[in-house]
Coordinates of C-alpha atoms in Angstrom, one line a residue:
X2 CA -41.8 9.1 249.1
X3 CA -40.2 10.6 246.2
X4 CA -36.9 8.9 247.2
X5 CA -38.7 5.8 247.2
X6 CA -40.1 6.3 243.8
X7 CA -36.5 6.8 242.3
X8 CA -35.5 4.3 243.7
X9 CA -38.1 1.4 242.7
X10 CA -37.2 2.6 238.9
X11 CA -33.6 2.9 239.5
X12 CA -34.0 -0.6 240.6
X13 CA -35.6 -1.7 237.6
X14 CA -33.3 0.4 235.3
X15 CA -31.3 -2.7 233.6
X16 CA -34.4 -4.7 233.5
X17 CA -35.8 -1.8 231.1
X18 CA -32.7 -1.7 229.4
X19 CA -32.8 -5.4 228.1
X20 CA -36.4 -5.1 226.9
X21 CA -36.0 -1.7 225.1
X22 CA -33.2 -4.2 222.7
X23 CA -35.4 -7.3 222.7
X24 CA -35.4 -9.5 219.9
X25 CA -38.4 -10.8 221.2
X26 CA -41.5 -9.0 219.5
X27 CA -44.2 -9.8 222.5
X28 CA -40.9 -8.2 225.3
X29 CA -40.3 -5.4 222.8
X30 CA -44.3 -5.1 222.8
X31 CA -44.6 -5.1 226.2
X32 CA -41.4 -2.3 226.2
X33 CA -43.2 -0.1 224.2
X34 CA -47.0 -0.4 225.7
X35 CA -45.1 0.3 229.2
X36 CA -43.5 3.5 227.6
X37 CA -46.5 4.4 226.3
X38 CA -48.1 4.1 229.7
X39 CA -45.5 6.1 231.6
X40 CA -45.8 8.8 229.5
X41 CA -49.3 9.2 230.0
X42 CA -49.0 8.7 234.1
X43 CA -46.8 11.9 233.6
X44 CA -48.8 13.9 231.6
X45 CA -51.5 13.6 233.7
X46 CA -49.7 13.9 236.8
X47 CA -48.2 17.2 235.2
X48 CA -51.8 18.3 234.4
X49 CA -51.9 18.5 238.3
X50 CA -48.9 20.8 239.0
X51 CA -49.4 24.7 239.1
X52 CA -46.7 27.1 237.2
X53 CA -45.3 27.7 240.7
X54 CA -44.6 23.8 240.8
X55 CA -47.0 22.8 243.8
X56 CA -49.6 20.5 243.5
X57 CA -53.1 22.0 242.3
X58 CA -54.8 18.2 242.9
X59 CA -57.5 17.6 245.2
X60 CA -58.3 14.7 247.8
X61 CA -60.5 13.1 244.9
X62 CA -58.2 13.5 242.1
X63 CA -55.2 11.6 243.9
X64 CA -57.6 8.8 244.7
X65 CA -58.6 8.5 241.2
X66 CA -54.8 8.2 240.3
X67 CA -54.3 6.1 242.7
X68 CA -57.3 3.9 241.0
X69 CA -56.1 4.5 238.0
X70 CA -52.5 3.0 238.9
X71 CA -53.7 0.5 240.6
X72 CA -56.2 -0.6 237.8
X73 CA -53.7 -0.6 235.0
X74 CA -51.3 -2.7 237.0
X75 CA -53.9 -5.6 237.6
X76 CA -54.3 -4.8 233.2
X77 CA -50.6 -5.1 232.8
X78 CA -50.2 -8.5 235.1
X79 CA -53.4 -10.3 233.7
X80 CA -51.7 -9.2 229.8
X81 CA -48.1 -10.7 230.8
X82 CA -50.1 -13.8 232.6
X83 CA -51.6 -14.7 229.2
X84 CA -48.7 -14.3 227.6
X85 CA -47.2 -17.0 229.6
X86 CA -50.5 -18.9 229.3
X87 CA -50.0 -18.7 225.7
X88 CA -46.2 -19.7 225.3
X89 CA -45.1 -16.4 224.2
X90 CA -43.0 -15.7 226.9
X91 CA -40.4 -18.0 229.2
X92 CA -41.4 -18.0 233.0
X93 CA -38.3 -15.8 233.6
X94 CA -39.0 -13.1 231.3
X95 CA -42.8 -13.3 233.0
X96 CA -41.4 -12.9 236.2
X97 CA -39.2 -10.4 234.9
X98 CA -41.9 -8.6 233.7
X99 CA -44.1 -8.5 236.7
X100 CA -41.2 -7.3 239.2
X101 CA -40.9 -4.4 236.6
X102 CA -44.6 -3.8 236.2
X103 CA -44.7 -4.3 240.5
X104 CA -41.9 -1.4 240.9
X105 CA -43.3 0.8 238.5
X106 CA -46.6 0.7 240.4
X107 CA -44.9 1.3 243.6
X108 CA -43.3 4.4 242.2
X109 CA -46.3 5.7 240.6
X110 CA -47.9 5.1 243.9
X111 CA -44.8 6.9 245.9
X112 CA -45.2 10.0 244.0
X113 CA -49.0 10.3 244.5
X114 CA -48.4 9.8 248.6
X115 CA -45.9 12.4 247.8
X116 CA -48.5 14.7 245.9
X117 CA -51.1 14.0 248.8
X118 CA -49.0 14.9 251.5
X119 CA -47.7 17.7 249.7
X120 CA -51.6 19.0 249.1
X121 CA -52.0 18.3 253.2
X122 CA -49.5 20.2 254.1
X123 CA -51.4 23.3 252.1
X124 CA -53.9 23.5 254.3

């Protein structure tokens, strides 16, 4: 699963590339809420990893990860949806955005299958 999760952002890697140098103020907004959003997935996940590097998270807290990913992926494909509704945005660089925003929920995802499995295996 974690080689799954690399891979779905190594995947998306040029896609991230081209909006972090937008000249479009709504991509390089998107860019930068996305950023934002990643580095708070981390943090938390982090918040969930002992000294020793093993998982310390509980059946419960995965789930509500997994909620939370889940959750701000239907926020982030409703946002780019209106900005296609709205005409700030081209249909590719909508489509663009929602493969990106699809493959960095299935890596977030991959790491907390990862994390559960890992937590299983404690037992």
């Amino acid at each position: 699963y974690i080689m799954l999760s690399a891979k779905s952002m190594k995947d998306i890697r040029h896609n991230v590339e081209e909006l972090r140098t937008s000249a479009s103020d709504e991509l390089f907004e998107l860019f930068n809420a996305m950023k934002t959003r990643e580095k708070e997935f981390y943090d938390t996940l982090n918040l969930h990893l002992s000294k020793s590097g093993l998982p310390s998270a509980n059946k419960e807290e995965i789930t509500g990860l997994m909620d939370e990913n889940k959750t701000g992926h239907d926020r982030d494909a409703d946002n780019i949806l209106q900005l296609l509704t709205d005409n700030k945005i081209s249909q590719l660089n909508a489509s663009t955005m929602l493969n990106v925003h699809r493959e960095i929920y299935s890596s977030h995802k991959a790491i907390l299958i990862a994390l559960e499995g890992l937590e299983n295996h404690k037992k």
